[in-house]
mmCIF file of C-alpha atoms in Angstrom:
data_model
loop_
_atom_site.group_PDB
_atom_site.id
_atom_site.type_symbol
_atom_site.label_atom_id
_atom_site.label_comp_id
_atom_site.label_asym_id
_atom_site.label_seq_id
_atom_site.Cartn_x
_atom_site.Cartn_y
_atom_site.Cartn_z
ATOM 1 C CA UNK A 1 -36.482 34.569 33.997
ATOM 2 C CA UNK A 2 -34.224 35.596 31.660
ATOM 3 C CA UNK A 3 -34.207 34.589 27.858
ATOM 4 C CA UNK A 4 -31.111 34.722 25.248
ATOM 5 C CA UNK A 5 -31.100 33.712 21.945
ATOM 6 C CA UNK A 6 -28.273 33.669 19.559
ATOM 7 C CA UNK A 7 -27.715 33.116 16.170
ATOM 8 C CA UNK A 8 -24.172 31.420 14.963
ATOM 9 C CA UNK A 9 -22.865 30.099 11.581
ATOM 10 C CA UNK A 10 -20.744 27.190 10.646
ATOM 11 C CA UNK A 11 -18.896 26.209 7.847
ATOM 12 C CA UNK A 12 -17.180 23.290 6.572
ATOM 13 C CA UNK A 13 -15.391 23.231 3.890
ATOM 14 C CA UNK A 14 -15.092 19.312 2.401
ATOM 15 C CA UNK A 15 -13.479 17.328 0.545
ATOM 16 C CA UNK A 16 -16.565 16.675 -1.465
ATOM 17 C CA UNK A 17 -18.524 19.384 -0.475
ATOM 18 C CA UNK A 18 -19.054 22.944 1.268
ATOM 19 C CA UNK A 19 -21.471 23.601 3.615
ATOM 20 C CA UNK A 20 -22.873 26.420 5.651
ATOM 21 C CA UNK A 21 -24.820 25.951 8.800
ATOM 22 C CA UNK A 22 -26.650 28.588 10.710
ATOM 23 C CA UNK A 23 -27.915 27.675 14.277
ATOM 24 C CA UNK A 24 -30.177 29.500 17.206
ATOM 25 C CA UNK A 25 -29.829 29.209 20.425
ATOM 26 C CA UNK A 26 -31.994 29.550 22.924
ATOM 27 C CA UNK A 27 -31.528 30.226 26.507
ATOM 28 C CA UNK A 28 -33.949 30.509 29.267
ATOM 29 C CA UNK A 29 -32.600 30.830 32.785
ATOM 30 C CA UNK A 30 -30.786 28.479 34.068
ATOM 31 C CA UNK A 31 -32.027 25.403 31.601
ATOM 32 C CA UNK A 32 -29.625 24.013 29.125
ATOM 33 C CA UNK A 33 -29.830 25.811 25.890
ATOM 34 C CA UNK A 34 -31.525 24.597 22.724
ATOM 35 C CA UNK A 35 -30.159 24.308 19.728
ATOM 36 C CA UNK A 36 -32.355 24.767 16.790
ATOM 37 C CA UNK A 37 -30.917 23.983 12.895
ATOM 38 C CA UNK A 38 -32.338 27.214 11.280
ATOM 39 C CA UNK A 39 -30.883 26.745 7.681
ATOM 40 C CA UNK A 40 -28.199 24.468 6.098
ATOM 41 C CA UNK A 41 -27.028 25.234 2.639
ATOM 42 C CA UNK A 42 -25.102 22.840 0.905
ATOM 43 C CA UNK A 43 -22.604 23.430 -2.743
ATOM 44 C CA UNK A 44 -20.848 20.345 -4.239
ATOM 45 C CA UNK A 45 -17.310 21.828 -4.585
ATOM 46 C CA UNK A 46 -15.725 18.653 -5.313
ATOM 47 C CA UNK A 47 -11.734 19.841 -4.026
ATOM 48 C CA UNK A 48 -10.404 16.340 -3.553
ATOM 49 C CA UNK A 49 -10.952 15.993 -7.106
ATOM 50 C CA UNK A 50 -8.144 18.558 -7.557
ATOM 51 C CA UNK A 51 -6.415 18.577 -4.812
ATOM 52 C CA UNK A 52 -6.188 13.906 -4.744
ATOM 53 C CA UNK A 53 -5.313 14.016 -8.472
ATOM 54 C CA UNK A 54 -3.373 17.084 -9.234
ATOM 55 C CA UNK A 55 -2.038 18.609 -5.505
ATOM 56 C CA UNK A 56 -3.577 21.567 -5.583
ATOM 57 C CA UNK A 57 -6.964 23.269 -5.487
ATOM 58 C CA UNK A 58 -7.669 24.526 -9.275
ATOM 59 C CA UNK A 59 -8.436 28.500 -11.264
ATOM 60 C CA UNK A 60 -11.804 27.461 -11.104
ATOM 61 C CA UNK A 61 -12.616 25.365 -8.522
ATOM 62 C CA UNK A 62 -11.496 28.322 -6.553
ATOM 63 C CA UNK A 63 -13.476 30.766 -8.075
ATOM 64 C CA UNK A 64 -16.776 28.668 -7.523
ATOM 65 C CA UNK A 65 -15.153 28.570 -3.617
ATOM 66 C CA UNK A 66 -14.648 32.620 -3.482
ATOM 67 C CA UNK A 67 -18.761 32.900 -4.637
ATOM 68 C CA UNK A 68 -19.697 30.087 -2.178
ATOM 69 C CA UNK A 69 -17.979 32.394 0.637
ATOM 70 C CA UNK A 70 -19.415 35.511 -0.251
ATOM 71 C CA UNK A 71 -22.967 34.421 -0.377
ATOM 72 C CA UNK A 72 -22.198 32.272 2.771
ATOM 73 C CA UNK A 73 -21.557 36.002 4.408
ATOM 74 C CA UNK A 74 -24.534 37.418 2.354
ATOM 75 C CA UNK A 75 -26.589 34.465 4.116
ATOM 76 C CA UNK A 76 -25.139 35.268 7.767
ATOM 77 C CA UNK A 77 -25.652 38.536 7.154
ATOM 78 C CA UNK A 78 -28.975 38.281 6.722
ATOM 79 C CA UNK A 79 -29.959 35.690 9.345
ATOM 80 C CA UNK A 80 -28.253 38.256 11.631
ATOM 81 C CA UNK A 81 -25.517 35.622 12.573
ATOM 82 C CA UNK A 82 -23.192 36.908 16.124
ATOM 83 C CA UNK A 83 -20.032 34.624 15.453
ATOM 84 C CA UNK A 84 -18.779 32.370 12.549
ATOM 85 C CA UNK A 85 -15.965 29.646 12.040
ATOM 86 C CA UNK A 86 -14.728 28.195 8.729
ATOM 87 C CA UNK A 87 -12.633 25.585 9.009
ATOM 88 C CA UNK A 88 -11.271 23.343 6.346
ATOM 89 C CA UNK A 89 -10.510 19.569 6.792
ATOM 90 C CA UNK A 90 -8.675 17.115 4.477
ATOM 91 C CA UNK A 91 -8.316 18.552 0.779
ATOM 92 C CA UNK A 92 -6.995 22.035 1.763
ATOM 93 C CA UNK A 93 -5.193 20.107 4.481
ATOM 94 C CA UNK A 94 -3.194 18.603 1.601
ATOM 95 C CA UNK A 95 -3.417 20.695 -0.978
ATOM 96 C CA UNK A 96 0.138 22.296 -2.132
ATOM 97 C CA UNK A 97 -1.801 25.999 -2.258
ATOM 98 C CA UNK A 98 -4.295 25.380 0.672
ATOM 99 C CA UNK A 99 -2.619 27.654 2.769
ATOM 100 C CA UNK A 100 -3.000 30.409 -0.129
ATOM 101 C CA UNK A 101 -6.104 29.723 -1.612
ATOM 102 C CA UNK A 102 -7.310 30.437 2.499
ATOM 103 C CA UNK A 103 -5.602 33.997 2.420
ATOM 104 C CA UNK A 104 -6.943 34.858 -1.000
ATOM 105 C CA UNK A 105 -10.062 34.489 0.035
ATOM 106 C CA UNK A 106 -10.135 36.518 3.616
ATOM 107 C CA UNK A 107 -8.597 39.045 1.255
ATOM 108 C CA UNK A 108 -12.155 39.237 -1.074
ATOM 109 C CA UNK A 109 -14.598 38.005 1.248
ATOM 110 C CA UNK A 110 -13.458 38.595 4.892
ATOM 111 C CA UNK A 111 -14.483 34.978 5.560
ATOM 112 C CA UNK A 112 -11.307 33.715 7.629
ATOM 113 C CA UNK A 113 -10.655 29.659 6.903
ATOM 114 C CA UNK A 114 -8.544 27.648 9.402
ATOM 115 C CA UNK A 115 -7.430 24.462 8.185
ATOM 116 C CA UNK A 116 -7.502 21.787 10.655
ATOM 117 C CA UNK A 117 -6.139 18.394 11.687
ATOM 118 C CA UNK A 118 -8.452 15.509 11.359
ATOM 119 C CA UNK A 119 -7.708 14.609 15.447
ATOM 120 C CA UNK A 120 -8.957 18.373 15.793
ATOM 121 C CA UNK A 121 -11.816 17.957 13.611
ATOM 122 C CA UNK A 122 -12.244 14.615 15.702
ATOM 123 C CA UNK A 123 -12.355 16.855 18.585
ATOM 124 C CA UNK A 124 -14.910 19.442 17.479
ATOM 125 C CA UNK A 125 -17.439 16.394 16.354
ATOM 126 C CA UNK A 126 -17.033 15.010 20.239
ATOM 127 C CA UNK A 127 -18.903 18.529 20.928
ATOM 128 C CA UNK A 128 -21.955 17.544 19.020
ATOM 129 C CA UNK A 129 -24.782 15.509 21.087
ATOM 130 C CA UNK A 130 -22.698 12.836 20.455
ATOM 131 C CA UNK A 131 -22.622 12.093 24.351
ATOM 132 C CA UNK A 132 -25.923 12.203 24.602
ATOM 133 C CA UNK A 133 -26.285 9.519 22.429
ATOM 134 C CA UNK A 134 -24.032 7.383 23.708
ATOM 135 C CA UNK A 135 -25.798 4.672 26.385
ATOM 136 C CA UNK A 136 -23.077 4.451 29.000
ATOM 137 C CA UNK A 137 -23.275 0.793 29.508
ATOM 138 C CA UNK A 138 -22.227 0.002 25.853
ATOM 139 C CA UNK A 139 -19.508 0.554 23.207
ATOM 140 C CA UNK A 140 -19.502 2.363 20.235
ATOM 141 C CA UNK A 141 -17.419 2.843 17.206
ATOM 142 C CA UNK A 142 -18.036 6.373 15.713
ATOM 143 C CA UNK A 143 -16.957 6.271 12.219
ATOM 144 C CA UNK A 144 -17.202 9.514 10.596
ATOM 145 C CA UNK A 145 -17.204 9.377 6.662
ATOM 146 C CA UNK A 146 -15.462 11.938 4.626
ATOM 147 C CA UNK A 147 -14.540 12.902 0.619
ATOM 148 C CA UNK A 148 -10.591 12.466 2.079
ATOM 149 C CA UNK A 149 -10.602 10.628 5.072
ATOM 150 C CA UNK A 150 -12.870 8.784 7.685
ATOM 151 C CA UNK A 151 -12.054 9.622 11.264
ATOM 152 C CA UNK A 152 -12.914 6.294 14.163
ATOM 153 C CA UNK A 153 -13.074 6.545 17.790
ATOM 154 C CA UNK A 154 -13.629 4.081 20.195
ATOM 155 C CA UNK A 155 -16.524 5.125 23.369
ATOM 156 C CA UNK A 156 -17.128 2.351 26.156
ATOM 157 C CA UNK A 157 -18.738 2.888 28.449
ATOM 158 C CA UNK A 158 -19.319 6.535 28.119
ATOM 159 C CA UNK A 159 -15.769 7.324 27.660
ATOM 160 C CA UNK A 160 -13.527 7.715 24.497
ATOM 161 C CA UNK A 161 -11.373 5.251 24.781
ATOM 162 C CA UNK A 162 -9.035 5.832 21.265
ATOM 163 C CA UNK A 163 -9.444 7.559 18.163
ATOM 164 C CA UNK A 164 -7.544 8.019 14.923
ATOM 165 C CA UNK A 165 -8.268 9.180 11.249
ATOM 166 C CA UNK A 166 -6.856 7.382 8.309
ATOM 167 C CA UNK A 167 -6.755 8.440 4.599
ATOM 168 C CA UNK A 168 -9.465 6.737 3.667
ATOM 169 C CA UNK A 169 -12.781 9.168 1.691
ATOM 170 C CA UNK A 170 -15.038 8.321 -0.894
ATOM 171 C CA UNK A 171 -13.490 10.705 -2.796
ATOM 172 C CA UNK A 172 -10.108 9.067 -2.420
ATOM 173 C CA UNK A 173 -11.924 5.534 -3.182
ATOM 174 C CA UNK A 174 -13.600 6.972 -7.009
ATOM 175 C CA UNK A 175 -10.142 8.131 -7.919
ATOM 176 C CA UNK A 176 -8.348 4.567 -6.909
ATOM 177 C CA UNK A 177 -5.983 6.200 -4.395
ATOM 178 C CA UNK A 178 -6.418 3.941 -1.389
ATOM 179 C CA UNK A 179 -3.993 1.046 -1.703
ATOM 180 C CA UNK A 180 -3.983 -2.386 0.002
ATOM 181 C CA UNK A 181 -1.900 -1.128 2.519
ATOM 182 C CA UNK A 182 -3.750 1.186 4.551
ATOM 183 C CA UNK A 183 -6.987 -1.006 4.341
ATOM 184 C CA UNK A 184 -5.057 -3.550 6.067
ATOM 185 C CA UNK A 185 -3.673 -0.488 8.265
ATOM 186 C CA UNK A 186 -7.061 0.644 9.650
ATOM 187 C CA UNK A 187 -8.493 -3.056 9.751
ATOM 188 C CA UNK A 188 -5.794 -3.834 11.314
ATOM 189 C CA UNK A 189 -6.504 -0.639 13.828
ATOM 190 C CA UNK A 190 -10.257 -1.383 14.410
ATOM 191 C CA UNK A 191 -9.833 -5.079 15.541
ATOM 192 C CA UNK A 192 -6.368 -3.933 17.864
ATOM 193 C CA UNK A 193 -9.130 -1.703 20.187
ATOM 194 C CA UNK A 194 -12.092 -3.439 20.160
ATOM 195 C CA UNK A 195 -11.120 -6.958 20.550
ATOM 196 C CA UNK A 196 -11.770 -6.964 24.355
ATOM 197 C CA UNK A 197 -15.318 -5.659 23.859
ATOM 198 C CA UNK A 198 -18.663 -7.892 22.816
ATOM 199 C CA UNK A 199 -21.375 -6.764 21.340
ATOM 200 C CA UNK A 200 -19.940 -3.401 19.852
ATOM 201 C CA UNK A 201 -22.547 -0.984 17.817
ATOM 202 C CA UNK A 202 -21.605 1.722 15.432
ATOM 203 C CA UNK A 203 -22.537 4.900 15.245
ATOM 204 C CA UNK A 204 -22.124 6.479 11.541
ATOM 205 C CA UNK A 205 -21.591 10.193 10.751
ATOM 206 C CA UNK A 206 -21.716 11.905 7.341
ATOM 207 C CA UNK A 207 -23.895 13.068 4.300
ATOM 208 C CA UNK A 208 -24.195 9.475 3.065
ATOM 209 C CA UNK A 209 -25.164 6.713 5.876
ATOM 210 C CA UNK A 210 -27.787 10.201 6.412
ATOM 211 C CA UNK A 211 -28.846 9.536 2.602
ATOM 212 C CA UNK A 212 -29.176 5.896 3.050
ATOM 213 C CA UNK A 213 -31.184 6.118 6.632
ATOM 214 C CA UNK A 214 -33.553 8.033 4.993
ATOM 215 C CA UNK A 215 -34.096 5.797 2.364
ATOM 216 C CA UNK A 216 -34.143 2.818 4.591
ATOM 217 C CA UNK A 217 -37.918 4.806 6.409
ATOM 218 C CA UNK A 218 -36.448 3.679 9.371
ATOM 219 C CA UNK A 219 -37.539 5.566 12.516
ATOM 220 C CA UNK A 220 -34.781 8.381 13.967
ATOM 221 C CA UNK A 221 -33.224 6.590 17.064
ATOM 222 C CA UNK A 222 -33.507 2.827 15.175
ATOM 223 C CA UNK A 223 -30.858 1.378 14.259
ATOM 224 C CA UNK A 224 -29.669 -0.006 10.534
ATOM 225 C CA UNK A 225 -28.759 -3.679 10.419
ATOM 226 C CA UNK A 226 -25.860 -5.142 8.734
ATOM 227 C CA UNK A 227 -27.516 -6.867 6.878
ATOM 228 C CA UNK A 228 -29.817 -3.979 5.601
ATOM 229 C CA UNK A 229 -26.488 -1.842 4.860
ATOM 230 C CA UNK A 230 -24.789 -4.670 2.880
ATOM 231 C CA UNK A 231 -28.107 -5.977 0.870
ATOM 232 C CA UNK A 232 -28.524 -1.643 -0.275
ATOM 233 C CA UNK A 233 -24.618 -1.492 -0.826
ATOM 234 C CA UNK A 234 -25.058 -4.691 -3.355
ATOM 235 C CA UNK A 235 -28.390 -3.079 -5.006
ATOM 236 C CA UNK A 236 -26.715 0.419 -5.554
ATOM 237 C CA UNK A 237 -24.322 -1.042 -7.851
ATOM 238 C CA UNK A 238 -27.013 -2.937 -9.784
ATOM 239 C CA UNK A 239 -27.905 0.925 -10.866
ATOM 240 C CA UNK A 240 -25.696 2.849 -13.306
ATOM 241 C CA UNK A 241 -24.145 6.270 -12.178
ATOM 242 C CA UNK A 242 -27.335 8.397 -13.827
ATOM 243 C CA UNK A 243 -29.804 5.173 -12.898
ATOM 244 C CA UNK A 244 -29.029 6.553 -9.174
ATOM 245 C CA UNK A 245 -29.700 10.073 -9.835
ATOM 246 C CA UNK A 246 -32.892 9.836 -12.026
ATOM 247 C CA UNK A 247 -34.722 6.775 -10.089
ATOM 248 C CA UNK A 248 -33.391 7.239 -6.404
ATOM 249 C CA UNK A 249 -33.650 10.998 -6.637
ATOM 250 C CA UNK A 250 -29.458 11.088 -5.567
ATOM 251 C CA UNK A 251 -27.902 14.350 -6.206
ATOM 252 C CA UNK A 252 -25.151 14.320 -9.227
ATOM 253 C CA UNK A 253 -22.244 14.358 -5.814
ATOM 254 C CA UNK A 254 -23.829 12.165 -4.039
ATOM 255 C CA UNK A 255 -24.561 9.285 -6.736
ATOM 256 C CA UNK A 256 -20.973 8.184 -6.768
ATOM 257 C CA UNK A 257 -19.563 8.722 -3.675
ATOM 258 C CA UNK A 258 -22.465 6.893 -1.347
ATOM 259 C CA UNK A 259 -20.967 3.042 -3.082
ATOM 260 C CA UNK A 260 -17.637 3.614 -1.312
ATOM 261 C CA UNK A 261 -19.222 5.306 1.588
ATOM 262 C CA UNK A 262 -21.161 2.264 2.578
ATOM 263 C CA UNK A 263 -17.977 -0.026 1.277
ATOM 264 C CA UNK A 264 -16.134 2.123 4.712
ATOM 265 C CA UNK A 265 -19.179 1.526 7.116
ATOM 266 C CA UNK A 266 -19.367 -2.107 6.117
ATOM 267 C CA UNK A 267 -16.017 -2.811 6.625
ATOM 268 C CA UNK A 268 -15.732 -1.400 9.756
ATOM 269 C CA UNK A 269 -18.754 -3.106 11.019
ATOM 270 C CA UNK A 270 -17.087 -6.156 9.621
ATOM 271 C CA UNK A 271 -14.149 -5.624 11.884
ATOM 272 C CA UNK A 272 -15.379 -4.999 14.663
ATOM 273 C CA UNK A 273 -18.422 -7.709 14.630
ATOM 274 C CA UNK A 274 -20.673 -4.955 14.952
ATOM 275 C CA UNK A 275 -23.952 -6.059 13.913
ATOM 276 C CA UNK A 276 -25.634 -2.384 13.897
ATOM 277 C CA UNK A 277 -24.897 1.008 13.134
ATOM 278 C CA UNK A 278 -27.013 4.268 14.485
ATOM 279 C CA UNK A 279 -26.864 7.270 12.221
ATOM 280 C CA UNK A 280 -27.476 10.497 15.174
ATOM 281 C CA UNK A 281 -26.979 12.913 12.000
ATOM 282 C CA UNK A 282 -24.636 14.643 13.459
ATOM 283 C CA UNK A 283 -21.385 15.958 12.156
ATOM 284 C CA UNK A 284 -18.234 18.823 11.902
ATOM 285 C CA UNK A 285 -20.558 21.993 11.436
ATOM 286 C CA UNK A 286 -23.104 20.881 14.448
ATOM 287 C CA UNK A 287 -19.717 20.991 16.499
ATOM 288 C CA UNK A 288 -19.010 24.100 14.864
ATOM 289 C CA UNK A 289 -21.756 25.510 16.235
ATOM 290 C CA UNK A 290 -21.559 24.200 20.144
ATOM 291 C CA UNK A 291 -17.758 25.029 20.297
ATOM 292 C CA UNK A 292 -18.461 28.772 19.316
ATOM 293 C CA UNK A 293 -21.160 28.535 21.623
ATOM 294 C CA UNK A 294 -18.900 27.060 24.558
ATOM 295 C CA UNK A 295 -16.186 30.044 23.935
ATOM 296 C CA UNK A 296 -18.837 32.422 24.216
ATOM 297 C CA UNK A 297 -19.926 31.192 27.543
ATOM 298 C CA UNK A 298 -16.425 30.529 28.688
ATOM 299 C CA UNK A 299 -16.828 26.834 28.331
#
């Protein structure tokens, strides 16, 4: 039986961090391909702090981006990556010098960065194992929280019903850049699309909800309740930023954004009347890997 193994790379340039995922895809005959995460590297370059407050990426973060891309290129070479894609989301999308930065990084590192819209981001994430996780007899609101934006997608009985991206992100919230009007717009949209459905569950993705799920000690596949998430949110606020780093063992770039992330998930649960949130640990990087594979296979 014919066997093939290939390695692909996915670079996700977000508002809070830049990630490199290297995945191995194993194919045996006519069997379904198996995707295995080989390496995951995360660098906390908070581009959103520059962009959302000053409108552009500063020189210091440009240098850090160039260093990161050079490192990522070397890592992909060492791993023998056959193909890769690098996608930038909210921060570079809104930066006045976003395309200029992408051109400079291409010239100095050879890494070609594609700046994508929120709808494209949601479509890529939909290529992950999300559909395998969804019960076709149930209704879910998928919530992907990033530093610059949050993508909401409603799945009803196995089909996508609606999807929308809002500029409500953790880094924006830290900088008090999300007004009441935007919160109300998101609330109205969620209530409107979920009004005809009962028993909705949330599916959460993003580094913050993954961190919360890990801290819960729950077994993979089991949900977190609204009560648990609300209690954890309250508990987090009893610690200072420094205590969340020292006592809870959180990374410096996680200890501040985790609180506004909780707020977004809790609001989404409240507005959709969801009692549980599932955390399948999928994201843009996983979708990028799948999109590369599909393109290679001509699908």
